[in-house]
mmCIF file of C-alpha atoms in Angstrom:
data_model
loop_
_atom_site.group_PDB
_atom_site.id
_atom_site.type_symbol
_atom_site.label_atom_id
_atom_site.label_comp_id
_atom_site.label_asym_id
_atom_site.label_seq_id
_atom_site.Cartn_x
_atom_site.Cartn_y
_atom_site.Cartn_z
ATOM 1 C CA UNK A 10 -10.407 -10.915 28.472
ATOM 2 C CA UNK A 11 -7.289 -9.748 26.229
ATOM 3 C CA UNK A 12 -7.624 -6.511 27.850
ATOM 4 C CA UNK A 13 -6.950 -8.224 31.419
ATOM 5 C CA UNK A 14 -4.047 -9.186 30.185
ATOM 6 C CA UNK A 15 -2.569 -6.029 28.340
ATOM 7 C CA UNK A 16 -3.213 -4.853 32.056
ATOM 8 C CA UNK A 17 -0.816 -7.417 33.836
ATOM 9 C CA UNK A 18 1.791 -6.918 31.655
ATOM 10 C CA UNK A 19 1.022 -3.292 31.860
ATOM 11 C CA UNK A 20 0.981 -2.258 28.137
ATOM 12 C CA UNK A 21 -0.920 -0.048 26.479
ATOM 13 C CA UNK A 22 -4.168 -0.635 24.494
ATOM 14 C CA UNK A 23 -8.192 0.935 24.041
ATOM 15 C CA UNK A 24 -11.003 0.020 21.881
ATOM 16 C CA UNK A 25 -10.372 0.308 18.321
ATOM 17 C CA UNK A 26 -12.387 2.095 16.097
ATOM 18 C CA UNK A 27 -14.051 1.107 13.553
ATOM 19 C CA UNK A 28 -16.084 2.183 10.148
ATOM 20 C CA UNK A 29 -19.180 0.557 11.184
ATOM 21 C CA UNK A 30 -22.412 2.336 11.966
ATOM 22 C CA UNK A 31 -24.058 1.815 15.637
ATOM 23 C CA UNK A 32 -26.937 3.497 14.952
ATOM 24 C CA UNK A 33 -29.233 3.999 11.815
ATOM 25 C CA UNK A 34 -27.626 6.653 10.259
ATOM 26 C CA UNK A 35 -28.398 8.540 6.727
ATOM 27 C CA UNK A 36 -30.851 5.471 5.752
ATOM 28 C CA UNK A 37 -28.356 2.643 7.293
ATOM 29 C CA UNK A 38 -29.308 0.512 9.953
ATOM 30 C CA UNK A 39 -27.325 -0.140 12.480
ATOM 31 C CA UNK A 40 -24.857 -3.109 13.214
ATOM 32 C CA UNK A 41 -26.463 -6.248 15.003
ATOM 33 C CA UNK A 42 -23.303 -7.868 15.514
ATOM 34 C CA UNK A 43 -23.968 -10.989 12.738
ATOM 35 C CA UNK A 44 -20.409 -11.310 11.756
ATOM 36 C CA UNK A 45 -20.774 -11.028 8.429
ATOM 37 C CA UNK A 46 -18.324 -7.882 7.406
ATOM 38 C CA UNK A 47 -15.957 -9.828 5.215
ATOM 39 C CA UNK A 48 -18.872 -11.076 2.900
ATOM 40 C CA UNK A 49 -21.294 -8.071 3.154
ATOM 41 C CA UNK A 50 -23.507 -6.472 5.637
ATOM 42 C CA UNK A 51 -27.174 -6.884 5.367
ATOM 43 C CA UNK A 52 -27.289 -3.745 7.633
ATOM 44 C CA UNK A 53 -25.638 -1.404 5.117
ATOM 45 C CA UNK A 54 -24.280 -0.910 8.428
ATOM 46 C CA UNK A 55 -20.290 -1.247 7.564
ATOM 47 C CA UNK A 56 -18.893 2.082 5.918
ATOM 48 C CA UNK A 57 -17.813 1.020 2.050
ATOM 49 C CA UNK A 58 -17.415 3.276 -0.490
ATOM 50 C CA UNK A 59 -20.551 2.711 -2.464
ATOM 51 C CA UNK A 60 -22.688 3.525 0.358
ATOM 52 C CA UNK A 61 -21.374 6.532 1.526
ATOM 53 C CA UNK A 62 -19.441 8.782 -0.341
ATOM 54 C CA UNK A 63 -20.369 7.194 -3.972
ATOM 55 C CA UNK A 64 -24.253 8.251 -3.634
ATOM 56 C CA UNK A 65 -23.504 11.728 -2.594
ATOM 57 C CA UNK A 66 -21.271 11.943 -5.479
ATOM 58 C CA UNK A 67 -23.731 10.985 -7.751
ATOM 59 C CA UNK A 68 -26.243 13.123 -6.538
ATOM 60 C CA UNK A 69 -24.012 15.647 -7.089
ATOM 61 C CA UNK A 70 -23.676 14.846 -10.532
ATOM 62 C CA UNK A 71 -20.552 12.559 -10.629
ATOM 63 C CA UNK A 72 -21.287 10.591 -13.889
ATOM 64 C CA UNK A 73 -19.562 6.993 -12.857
ATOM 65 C CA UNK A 74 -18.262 4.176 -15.498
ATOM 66 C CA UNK A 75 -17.753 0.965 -14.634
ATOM 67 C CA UNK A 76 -16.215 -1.795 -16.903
ATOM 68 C CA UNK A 77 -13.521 0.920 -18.366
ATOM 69 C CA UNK A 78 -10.116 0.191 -18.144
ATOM 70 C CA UNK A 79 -7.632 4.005 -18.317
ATOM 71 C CA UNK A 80 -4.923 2.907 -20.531
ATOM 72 C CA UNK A 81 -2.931 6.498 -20.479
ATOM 73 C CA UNK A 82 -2.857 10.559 -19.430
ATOM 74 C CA UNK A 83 -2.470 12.295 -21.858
ATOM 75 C CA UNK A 84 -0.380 15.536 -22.382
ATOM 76 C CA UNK A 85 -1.230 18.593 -24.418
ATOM 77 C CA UNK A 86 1.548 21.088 -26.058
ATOM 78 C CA UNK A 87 1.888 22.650 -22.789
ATOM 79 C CA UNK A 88 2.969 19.785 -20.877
ATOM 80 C CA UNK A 89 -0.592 20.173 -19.111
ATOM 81 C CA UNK A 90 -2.565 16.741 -18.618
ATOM 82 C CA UNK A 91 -5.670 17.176 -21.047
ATOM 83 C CA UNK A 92 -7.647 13.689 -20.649
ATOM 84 C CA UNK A 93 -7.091 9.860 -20.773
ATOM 85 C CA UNK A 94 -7.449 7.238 -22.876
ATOM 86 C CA UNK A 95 -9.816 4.402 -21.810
ATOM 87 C CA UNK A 96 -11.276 1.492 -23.218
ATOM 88 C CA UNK A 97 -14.811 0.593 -22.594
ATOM 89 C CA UNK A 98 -16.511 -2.656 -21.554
ATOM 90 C CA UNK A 99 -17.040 -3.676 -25.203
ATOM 91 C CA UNK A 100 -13.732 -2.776 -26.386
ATOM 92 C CA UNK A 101 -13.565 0.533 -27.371
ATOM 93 C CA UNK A 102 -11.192 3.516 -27.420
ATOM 94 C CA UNK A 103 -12.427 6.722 -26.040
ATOM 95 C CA UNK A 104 -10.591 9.846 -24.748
ATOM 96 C CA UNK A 105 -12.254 11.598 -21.960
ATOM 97 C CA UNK A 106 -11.295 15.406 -21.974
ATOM 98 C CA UNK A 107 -10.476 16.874 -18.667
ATOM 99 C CA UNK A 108 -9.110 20.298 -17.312
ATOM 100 C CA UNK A 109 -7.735 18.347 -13.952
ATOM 101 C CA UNK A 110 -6.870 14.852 -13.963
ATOM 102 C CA UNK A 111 -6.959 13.064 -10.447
ATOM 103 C CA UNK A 112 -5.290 10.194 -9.841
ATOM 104 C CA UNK A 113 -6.943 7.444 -7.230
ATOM 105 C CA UNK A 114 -5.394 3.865 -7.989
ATOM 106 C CA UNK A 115 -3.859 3.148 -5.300
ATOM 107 C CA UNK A 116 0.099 2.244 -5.098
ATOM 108 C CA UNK A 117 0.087 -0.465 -7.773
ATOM 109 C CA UNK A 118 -2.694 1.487 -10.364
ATOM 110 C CA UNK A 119 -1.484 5.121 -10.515
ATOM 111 C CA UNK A 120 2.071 4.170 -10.973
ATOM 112 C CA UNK A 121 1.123 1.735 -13.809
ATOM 113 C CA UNK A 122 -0.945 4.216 -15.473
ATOM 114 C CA UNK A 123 2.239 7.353 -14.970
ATOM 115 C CA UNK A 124 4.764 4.898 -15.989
ATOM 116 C CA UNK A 125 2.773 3.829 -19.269
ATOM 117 C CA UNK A 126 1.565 7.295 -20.019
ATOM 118 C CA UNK A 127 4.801 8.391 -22.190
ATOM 119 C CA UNK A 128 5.587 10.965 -24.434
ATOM 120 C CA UNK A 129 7.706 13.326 -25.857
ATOM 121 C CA UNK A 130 7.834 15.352 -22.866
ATOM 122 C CA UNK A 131 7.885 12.621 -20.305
ATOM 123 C CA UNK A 132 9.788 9.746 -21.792
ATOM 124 C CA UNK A 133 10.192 7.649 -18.946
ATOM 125 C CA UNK A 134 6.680 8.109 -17.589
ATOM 126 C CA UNK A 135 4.092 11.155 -16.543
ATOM 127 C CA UNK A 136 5.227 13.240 -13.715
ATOM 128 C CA UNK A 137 8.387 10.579 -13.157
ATOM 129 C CA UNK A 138 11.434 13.524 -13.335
ATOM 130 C CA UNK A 139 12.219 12.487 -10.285
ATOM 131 C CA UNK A 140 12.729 8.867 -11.216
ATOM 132 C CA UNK A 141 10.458 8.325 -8.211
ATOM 133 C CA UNK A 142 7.322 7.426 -9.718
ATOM 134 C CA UNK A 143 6.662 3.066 -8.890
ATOM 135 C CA UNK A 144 9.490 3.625 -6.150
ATOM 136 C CA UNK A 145 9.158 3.004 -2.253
ATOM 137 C CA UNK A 146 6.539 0.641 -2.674
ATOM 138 C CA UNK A 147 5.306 -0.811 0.939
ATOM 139 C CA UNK A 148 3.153 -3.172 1.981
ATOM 140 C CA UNK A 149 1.879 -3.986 5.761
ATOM 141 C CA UNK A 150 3.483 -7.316 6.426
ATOM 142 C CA UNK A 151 1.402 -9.160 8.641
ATOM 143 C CA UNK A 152 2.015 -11.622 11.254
ATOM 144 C CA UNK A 153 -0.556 -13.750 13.248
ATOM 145 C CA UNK A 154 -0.906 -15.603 16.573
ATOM 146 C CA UNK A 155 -4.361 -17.715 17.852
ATOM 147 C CA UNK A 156 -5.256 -18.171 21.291
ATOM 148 C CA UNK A 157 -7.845 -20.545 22.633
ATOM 149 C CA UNK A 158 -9.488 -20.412 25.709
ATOM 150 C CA UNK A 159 -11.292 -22.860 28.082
ATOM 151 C CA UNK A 160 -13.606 -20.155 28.940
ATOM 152 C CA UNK A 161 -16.707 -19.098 26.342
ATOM 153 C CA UNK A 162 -16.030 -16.259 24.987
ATOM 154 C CA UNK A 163 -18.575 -16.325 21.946
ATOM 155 C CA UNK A 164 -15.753 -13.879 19.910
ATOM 156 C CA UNK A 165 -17.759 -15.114 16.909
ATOM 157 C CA UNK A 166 -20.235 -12.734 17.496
ATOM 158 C CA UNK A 167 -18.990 -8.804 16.237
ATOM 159 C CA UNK A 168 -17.717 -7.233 13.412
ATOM 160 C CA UNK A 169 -14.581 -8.807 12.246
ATOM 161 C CA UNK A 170 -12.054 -6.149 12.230
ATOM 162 C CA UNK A 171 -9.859 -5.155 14.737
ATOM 163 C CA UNK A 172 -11.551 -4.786 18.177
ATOM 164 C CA UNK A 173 -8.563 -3.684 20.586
ATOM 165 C CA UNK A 174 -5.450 -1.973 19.581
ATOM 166 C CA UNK A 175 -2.157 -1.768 21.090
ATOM 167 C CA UNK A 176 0.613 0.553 20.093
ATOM 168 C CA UNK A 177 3.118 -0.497 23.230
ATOM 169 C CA UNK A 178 5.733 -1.083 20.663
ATOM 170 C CA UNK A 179 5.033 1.462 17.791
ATOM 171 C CA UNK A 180 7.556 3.579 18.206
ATOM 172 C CA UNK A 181 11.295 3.063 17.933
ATOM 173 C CA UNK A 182 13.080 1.491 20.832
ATOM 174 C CA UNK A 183 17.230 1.876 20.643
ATOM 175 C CA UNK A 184 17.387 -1.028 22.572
ATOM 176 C CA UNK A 185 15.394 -3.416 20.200
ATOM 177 C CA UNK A 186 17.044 -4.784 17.016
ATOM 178 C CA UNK A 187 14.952 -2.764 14.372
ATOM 179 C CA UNK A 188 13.909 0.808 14.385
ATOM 180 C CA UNK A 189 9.933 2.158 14.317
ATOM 181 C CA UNK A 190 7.694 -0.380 15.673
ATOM 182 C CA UNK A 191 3.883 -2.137 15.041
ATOM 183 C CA UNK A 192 0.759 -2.371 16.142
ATOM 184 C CA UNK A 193 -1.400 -5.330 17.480
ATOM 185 C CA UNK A 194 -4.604 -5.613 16.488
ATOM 186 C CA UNK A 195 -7.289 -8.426 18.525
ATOM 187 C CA UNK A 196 -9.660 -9.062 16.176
ATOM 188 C CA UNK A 197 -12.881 -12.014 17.016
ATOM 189 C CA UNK A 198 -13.002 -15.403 16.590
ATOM 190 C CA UNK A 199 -14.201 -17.024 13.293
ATOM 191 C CA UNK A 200 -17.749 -18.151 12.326
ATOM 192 C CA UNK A 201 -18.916 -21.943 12.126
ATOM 193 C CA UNK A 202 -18.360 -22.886 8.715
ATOM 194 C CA UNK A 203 -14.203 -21.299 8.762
ATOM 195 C CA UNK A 204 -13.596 -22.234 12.400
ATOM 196 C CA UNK A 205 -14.522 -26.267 11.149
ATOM 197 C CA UNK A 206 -12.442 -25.767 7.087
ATOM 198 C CA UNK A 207 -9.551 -24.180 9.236
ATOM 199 C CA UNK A 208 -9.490 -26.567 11.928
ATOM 200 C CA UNK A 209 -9.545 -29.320 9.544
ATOM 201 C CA UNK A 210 -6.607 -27.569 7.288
ATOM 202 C CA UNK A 211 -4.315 -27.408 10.739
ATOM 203 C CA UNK A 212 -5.397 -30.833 12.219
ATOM 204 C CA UNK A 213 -6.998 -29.624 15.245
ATOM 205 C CA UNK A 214 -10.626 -30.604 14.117
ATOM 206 C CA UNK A 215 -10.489 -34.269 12.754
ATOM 207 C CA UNK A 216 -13.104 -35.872 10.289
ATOM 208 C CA UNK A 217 -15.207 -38.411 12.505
ATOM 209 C CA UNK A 218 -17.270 -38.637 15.610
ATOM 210 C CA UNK A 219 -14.741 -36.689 17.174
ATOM 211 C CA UNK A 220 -15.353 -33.722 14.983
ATOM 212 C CA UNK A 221 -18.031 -31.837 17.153
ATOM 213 C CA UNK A 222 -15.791 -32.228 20.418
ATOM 214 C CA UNK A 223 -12.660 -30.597 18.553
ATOM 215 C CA UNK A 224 -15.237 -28.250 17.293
ATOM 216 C CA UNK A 225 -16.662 -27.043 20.493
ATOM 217 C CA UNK A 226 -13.362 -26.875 22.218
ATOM 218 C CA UNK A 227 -12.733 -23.775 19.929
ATOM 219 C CA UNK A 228 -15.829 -22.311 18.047
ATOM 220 C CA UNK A 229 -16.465 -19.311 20.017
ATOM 221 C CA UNK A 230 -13.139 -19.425 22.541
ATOM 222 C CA UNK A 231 -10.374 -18.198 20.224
ATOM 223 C CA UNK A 232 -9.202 -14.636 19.596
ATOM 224 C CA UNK A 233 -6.342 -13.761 17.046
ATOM 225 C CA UNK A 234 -3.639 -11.432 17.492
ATOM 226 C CA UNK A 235 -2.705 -9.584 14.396
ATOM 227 C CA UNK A 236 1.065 -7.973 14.217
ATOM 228 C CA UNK A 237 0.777 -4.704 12.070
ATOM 229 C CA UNK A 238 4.681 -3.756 11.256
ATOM 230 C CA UNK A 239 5.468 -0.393 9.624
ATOM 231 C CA UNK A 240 7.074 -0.978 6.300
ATOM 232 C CA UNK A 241 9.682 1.309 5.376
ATOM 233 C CA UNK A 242 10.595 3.134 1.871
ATOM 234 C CA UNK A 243 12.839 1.376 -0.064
ATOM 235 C CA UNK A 244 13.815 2.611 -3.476
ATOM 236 C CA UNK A 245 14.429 -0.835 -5.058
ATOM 237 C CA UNK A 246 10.959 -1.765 -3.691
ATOM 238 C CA UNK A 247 8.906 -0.601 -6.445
ATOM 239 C CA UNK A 248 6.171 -1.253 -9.778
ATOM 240 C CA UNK A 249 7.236 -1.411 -12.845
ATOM 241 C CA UNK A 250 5.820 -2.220 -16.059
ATOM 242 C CA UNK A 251 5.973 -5.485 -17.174
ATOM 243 C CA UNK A 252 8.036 -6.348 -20.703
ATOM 244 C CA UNK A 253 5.990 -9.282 -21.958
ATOM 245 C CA UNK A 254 2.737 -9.653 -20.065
ATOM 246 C CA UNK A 255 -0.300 -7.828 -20.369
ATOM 247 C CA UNK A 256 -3.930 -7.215 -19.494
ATOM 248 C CA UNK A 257 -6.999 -8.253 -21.709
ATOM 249 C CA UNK A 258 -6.510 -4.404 -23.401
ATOM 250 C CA UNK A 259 -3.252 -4.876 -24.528
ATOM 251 C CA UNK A 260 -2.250 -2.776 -21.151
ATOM 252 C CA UNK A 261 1.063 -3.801 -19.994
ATOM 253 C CA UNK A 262 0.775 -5.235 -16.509
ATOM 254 C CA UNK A 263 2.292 -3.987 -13.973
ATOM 255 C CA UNK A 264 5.218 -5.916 -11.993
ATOM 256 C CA UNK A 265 5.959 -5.958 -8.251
ATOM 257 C CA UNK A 266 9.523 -6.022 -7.036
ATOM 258 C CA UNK A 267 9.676 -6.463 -3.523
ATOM 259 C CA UNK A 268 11.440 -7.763 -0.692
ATOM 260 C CA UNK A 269 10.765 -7.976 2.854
ATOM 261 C CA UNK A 270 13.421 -5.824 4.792
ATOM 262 C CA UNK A 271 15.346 -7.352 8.059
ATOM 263 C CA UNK A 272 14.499 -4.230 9.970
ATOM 264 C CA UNK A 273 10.332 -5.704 8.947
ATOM 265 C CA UNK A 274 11.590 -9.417 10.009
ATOM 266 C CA UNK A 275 13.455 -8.251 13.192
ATOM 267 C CA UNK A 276 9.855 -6.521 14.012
ATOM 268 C CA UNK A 277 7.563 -9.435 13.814
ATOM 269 C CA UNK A 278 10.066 -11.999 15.334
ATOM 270 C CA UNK A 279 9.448 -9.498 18.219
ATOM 271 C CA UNK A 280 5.944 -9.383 17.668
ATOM 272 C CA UNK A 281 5.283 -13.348 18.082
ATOM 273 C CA UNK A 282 7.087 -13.282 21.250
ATOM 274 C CA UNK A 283 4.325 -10.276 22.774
ATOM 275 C CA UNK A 284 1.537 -11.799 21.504
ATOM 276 C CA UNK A 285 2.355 -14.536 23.000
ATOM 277 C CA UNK A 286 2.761 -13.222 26.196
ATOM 278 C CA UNK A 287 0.262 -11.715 25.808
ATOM 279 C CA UNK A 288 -2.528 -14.233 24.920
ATOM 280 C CA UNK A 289 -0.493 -16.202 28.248
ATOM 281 C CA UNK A 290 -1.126 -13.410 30.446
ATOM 282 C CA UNK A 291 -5.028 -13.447 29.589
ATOM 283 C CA UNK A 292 -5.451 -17.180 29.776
ATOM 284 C CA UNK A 293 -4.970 -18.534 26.773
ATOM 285 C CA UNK A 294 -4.893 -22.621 26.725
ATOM 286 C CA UNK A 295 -3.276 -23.213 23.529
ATOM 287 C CA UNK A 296 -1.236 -20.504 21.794
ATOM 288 C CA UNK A 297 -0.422 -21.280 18.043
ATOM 289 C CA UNK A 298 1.509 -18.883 16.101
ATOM 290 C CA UNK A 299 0.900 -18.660 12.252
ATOM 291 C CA UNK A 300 3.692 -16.302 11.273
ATOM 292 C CA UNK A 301 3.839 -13.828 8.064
ATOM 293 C CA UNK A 302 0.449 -14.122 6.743
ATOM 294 C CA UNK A 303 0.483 -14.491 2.362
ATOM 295 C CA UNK A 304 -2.983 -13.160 2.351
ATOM 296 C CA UNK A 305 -2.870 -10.152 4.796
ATOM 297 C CA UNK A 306 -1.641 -6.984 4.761
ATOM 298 C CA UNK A 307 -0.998 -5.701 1.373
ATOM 299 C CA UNK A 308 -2.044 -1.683 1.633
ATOM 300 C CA UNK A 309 -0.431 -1.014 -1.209
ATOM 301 C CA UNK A 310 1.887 2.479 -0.443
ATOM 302 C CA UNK A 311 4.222 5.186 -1.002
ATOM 303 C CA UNK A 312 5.275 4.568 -5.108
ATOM 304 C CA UNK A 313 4.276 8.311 -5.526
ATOM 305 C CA UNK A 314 5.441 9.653 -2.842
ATOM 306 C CA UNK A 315 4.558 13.805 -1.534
ATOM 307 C CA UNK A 316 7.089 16.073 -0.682
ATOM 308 C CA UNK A 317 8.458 19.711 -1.057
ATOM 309 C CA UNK A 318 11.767 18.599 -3.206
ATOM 310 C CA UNK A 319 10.999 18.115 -6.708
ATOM 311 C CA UNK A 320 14.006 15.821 -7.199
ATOM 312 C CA UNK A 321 12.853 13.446 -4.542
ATOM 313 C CA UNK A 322 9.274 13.631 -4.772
ATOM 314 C CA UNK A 323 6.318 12.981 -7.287
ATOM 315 C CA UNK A 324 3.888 15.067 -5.815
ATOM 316 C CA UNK A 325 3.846 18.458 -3.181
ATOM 317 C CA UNK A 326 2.249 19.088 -0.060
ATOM 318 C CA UNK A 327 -1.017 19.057 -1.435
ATOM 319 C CA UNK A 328 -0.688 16.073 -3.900
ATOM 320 C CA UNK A 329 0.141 18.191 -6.958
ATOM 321 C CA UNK A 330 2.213 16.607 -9.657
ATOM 322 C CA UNK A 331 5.807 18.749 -9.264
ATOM 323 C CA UNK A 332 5.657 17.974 -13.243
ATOM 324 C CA UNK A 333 1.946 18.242 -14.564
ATOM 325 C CA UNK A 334 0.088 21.109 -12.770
ATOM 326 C CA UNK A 335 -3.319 19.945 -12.993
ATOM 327 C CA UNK A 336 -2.197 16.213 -12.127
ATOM 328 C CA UNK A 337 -3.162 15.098 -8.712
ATOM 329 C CA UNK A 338 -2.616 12.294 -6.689
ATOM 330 C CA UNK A 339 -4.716 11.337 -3.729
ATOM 331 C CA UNK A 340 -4.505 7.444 -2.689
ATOM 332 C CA UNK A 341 -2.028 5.950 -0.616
ATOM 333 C CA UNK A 342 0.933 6.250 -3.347
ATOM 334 C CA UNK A 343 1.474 9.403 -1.566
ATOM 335 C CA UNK A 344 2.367 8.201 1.705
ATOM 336 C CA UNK A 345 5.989 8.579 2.604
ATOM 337 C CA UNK A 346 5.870 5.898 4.897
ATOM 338 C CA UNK A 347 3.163 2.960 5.745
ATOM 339 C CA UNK A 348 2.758 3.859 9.544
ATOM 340 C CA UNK A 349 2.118 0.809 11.405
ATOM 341 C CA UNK A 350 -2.030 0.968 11.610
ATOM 342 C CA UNK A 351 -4.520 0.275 8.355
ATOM 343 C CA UNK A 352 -4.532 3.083 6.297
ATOM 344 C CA UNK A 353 -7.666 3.759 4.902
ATOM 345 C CA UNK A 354 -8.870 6.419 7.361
ATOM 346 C CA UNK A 355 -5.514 8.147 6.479
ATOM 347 C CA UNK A 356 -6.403 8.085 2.668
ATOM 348 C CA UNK A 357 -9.661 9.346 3.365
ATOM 349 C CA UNK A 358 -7.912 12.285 5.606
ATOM 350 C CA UNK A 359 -5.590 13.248 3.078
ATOM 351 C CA UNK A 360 -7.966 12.719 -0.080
ATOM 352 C CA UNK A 361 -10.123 15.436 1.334
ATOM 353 C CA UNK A 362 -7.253 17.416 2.201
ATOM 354 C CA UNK A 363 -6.129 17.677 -1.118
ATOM 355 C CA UNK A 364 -10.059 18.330 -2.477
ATOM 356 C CA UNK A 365 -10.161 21.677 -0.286
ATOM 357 C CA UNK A 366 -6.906 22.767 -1.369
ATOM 358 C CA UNK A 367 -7.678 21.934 -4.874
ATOM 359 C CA UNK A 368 -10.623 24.415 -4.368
ATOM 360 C CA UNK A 369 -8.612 27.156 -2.357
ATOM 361 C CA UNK A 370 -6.164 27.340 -5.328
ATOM 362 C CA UNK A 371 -8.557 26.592 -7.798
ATOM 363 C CA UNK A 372 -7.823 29.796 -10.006
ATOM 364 C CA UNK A 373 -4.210 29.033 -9.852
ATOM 365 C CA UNK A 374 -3.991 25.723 -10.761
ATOM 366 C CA UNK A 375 -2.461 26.261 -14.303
ATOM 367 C CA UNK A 376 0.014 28.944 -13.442
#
C-alpha cells in the first residue's frame, strides 16, 4: 500500500533489509511473522549478538564476564596500554593484563572510560591529544508520522523494524533549507495490547462500550512513517565526565552535552511534510504527526572519531589509537558522521574491518 504511493509521487524506495533469519539457519528457526522482535523472538530467528557472533566466540575460546564494570586503561612506561582495571560483580578490584586493548562501548562508554583513564602521560584522558576524544557526539533524531487506513491491512503481523526504505531526500539538495538529507523508514502497525494503551494515551480509543469500535477502526490499519535525519559533527556536542555524580563503583558518570542543530530541525520540518504526502498519496484516512520522538533514535556516534590527521582525529584508518599503539577502537565512536540509516550493520562492517587489519599488521603493532 505505502509503496503505491511512493509510486504516484514518484520517489524512490525498495524493501528494507533486515537482520532476521527466513530460513532455519545455523540451529535458528526461521521467522513466522509473530511480531514479537522488540520483546524477544521465540524463533531465535532475529540476529542479536548473543546468538550469533557471541557463541562462535566462545567456542573459540573467548572467556566472557558479565557483571564487571572497566573503571580505567591502563598505561605502562612506554606509553603502551597494558590492561584495565575492573571491578567485579561482588565488588572487587582486578586488573586484567592485555597486549592489545580493544575498545567496544559505543559513543557514550569508550569515551567515558578514555577520558577517566588519566595519567602522567595522558593527563586529560587516554589517546585524547587531539582534544577530540567525547567530541562530535551524534545521535539519530527521530521524527514520526501515523497513518490509518479504512482498508485492513493486518500491519500487525511482521517483524517490527523497518519494512520499506526511502532515501528520495538523503542527499543534499541546494535548494532545501539544510544540507545532507534522511531517510524514511515504514515500519508495521502495533500489536493489541500497545495499539489499545496508545490509543487510550492520545484519545482516539475511549474507556467504555465504545472502546472495541475505536479499537477496530485502527488495530491492524495503521502504518508509521519514521524520519531518519543525519546528524552532523559538532565539537561542542560531546561526553564528558561528570564532576559530582557517579556510578555504584565510584565511576564518575558520564555527562551528555547536546543540542539539536537547525540544519537537524530544518530536516524533519521537511520530513513531516513528505510523510505526509506521502501516507495521502497511499490512502491514508487520518494522518497524525507525532514529531521528534524522546525515545527513538539515540545511536550513539562519532566522540572518537577515525581519521589520517593526528590533530583532528582519535583513531586512523583502521581504528588505531594515533596515541596508544595497541589501543583500538571499533564501535560507532568512530564514525565521522551518523549517515542518515541505523547503523549497526555499519559497526559490524567496520568492526571486522579493523579485526583483519589488526591481523595483517599483527607483527607491527608495537612499532
Amino acid at each position: 500500500v505505502l509503496g503505491q504511493g511512493f509510486n504516484h509521487l514518484g520517489w524512490h524506495w525498495w524493501p528494507s533489509d533486515a537482520a532476521i533469519a527466513s530460513e532455519q539457519h545455523q540451529g535458528r528457526d526461521k521467522c513466522i511473522n509473530v511480531s514479537t522482535c522488540h520483546i524477544g523472538c521465540p524463533q531465535g530467528a532475529k540476529a542479536s549478538v548473543d546468538i550469533t557472533y557471541w557463541p562462535e566466540a566462545l567456542r573459540q575460546g573467548v572467556q566472557l564476564k558479565t557483571g564487571c564494570r572497566v573503571r580505567e586503561v591502563c598505561i605502562n612506561q612506554q606509553g603502551m596500554a597494558d590492561g584495565v582495571i575492573y571491578i567485579d560483580k561482588h565488588g572487587a578490584e582486578h586488573k586484567q593484563r592485555a597486549e592489545v586493548v580493544i575498545m567496544a562501548c559505543n559513543g557514550v562508554g569508550t569515551p567515558r572510560i578514555l577520558l577517566n583513564s588519566t595519567s602522567s602521560q595522558f593527563p586529560n584522558g587516554l589517546a585524547n591529544s587531539s582534544d577530540q576524544v567525547g567530541r562530535n557526539l551524534m545521535f539519530h533524531p527521530w521524527g514520526m508520522v501515523r497513518g490509518v487506513f479504512n482498508e485492513q491491512l493486518n500491519s500487525n503481523f511482521g517483524p517490527q523494524g523497518s519494512c520499506l526504505l526511502s532515501q528520495e531526500f538523503y542527499e543534499t539538495d541546494p535548494s532545501r533549507d539544510f544540507v545532507r538529507g534522511y531517510s524514511i523508514q515504514v515500519t508495521r502497525g502495533m500489536g493489541p495490547v500497545t495499539t489499545s494503551v496508545h490509543g487510550i494515551n492520545s484519545g482516539n480509543i475511549p474507556w467504555g462500550e465504545s472502546h472495541h469500535r475505536a479499537f477496530d477502526e485502527r488495530f491492524g490499519k495503521t502504518v508509521h512513517l519514521g524520519i531518519i535525519c543525519e546528524d552532523l559533527p559538532q565539537a561542542h556536542n560531546r561526553v564528558v565526565l561528570d564532576s559530582e555524580l557517579c556510578d555504584s563503583d565510584g565511576i564518575p558518570a558520564p555527562k551528555i552535552l547536546y543540542r539539536m542543530s537547525d540544519n537537524t530541525k530544518n530536516m524533519l520540518a521537511h520530513g513531516y511534510n513528505r510523510c505526509q504526502e506521502v501516507l495521502q498519496a497511499a490512502g491514508a484516512e487520518d494522518i497524525f504527526v507525532h514529531g521528534h520522538l524522546r525515545e527513538a533514535g539515540w545511536h550513539l556516534l562519532g566522540t572518537a572519531r577515525m581519521g589520517n590527521d593526528p590533530e583532528t582525529s582519535v583513531v586512523n584508518e583502521w581504528g588505531r589509537s594515533h596515541d596508544v599503539k595497541n589501543l583500538f577502537v571499533v564501535d560507532g565512536s568512530v564514525m565521522v558522521t551518523s549517515g542518515a540509516v541505523n547503523p549497526t550493520s555499519t559497526i559490524q562492517a567496520v568492526a571486522l574491518y579493523i579485526a583483519d587489519k589488526m591481523k595483517q599488521n599483527l607483527a607491527n603493532l608495537f612499532d
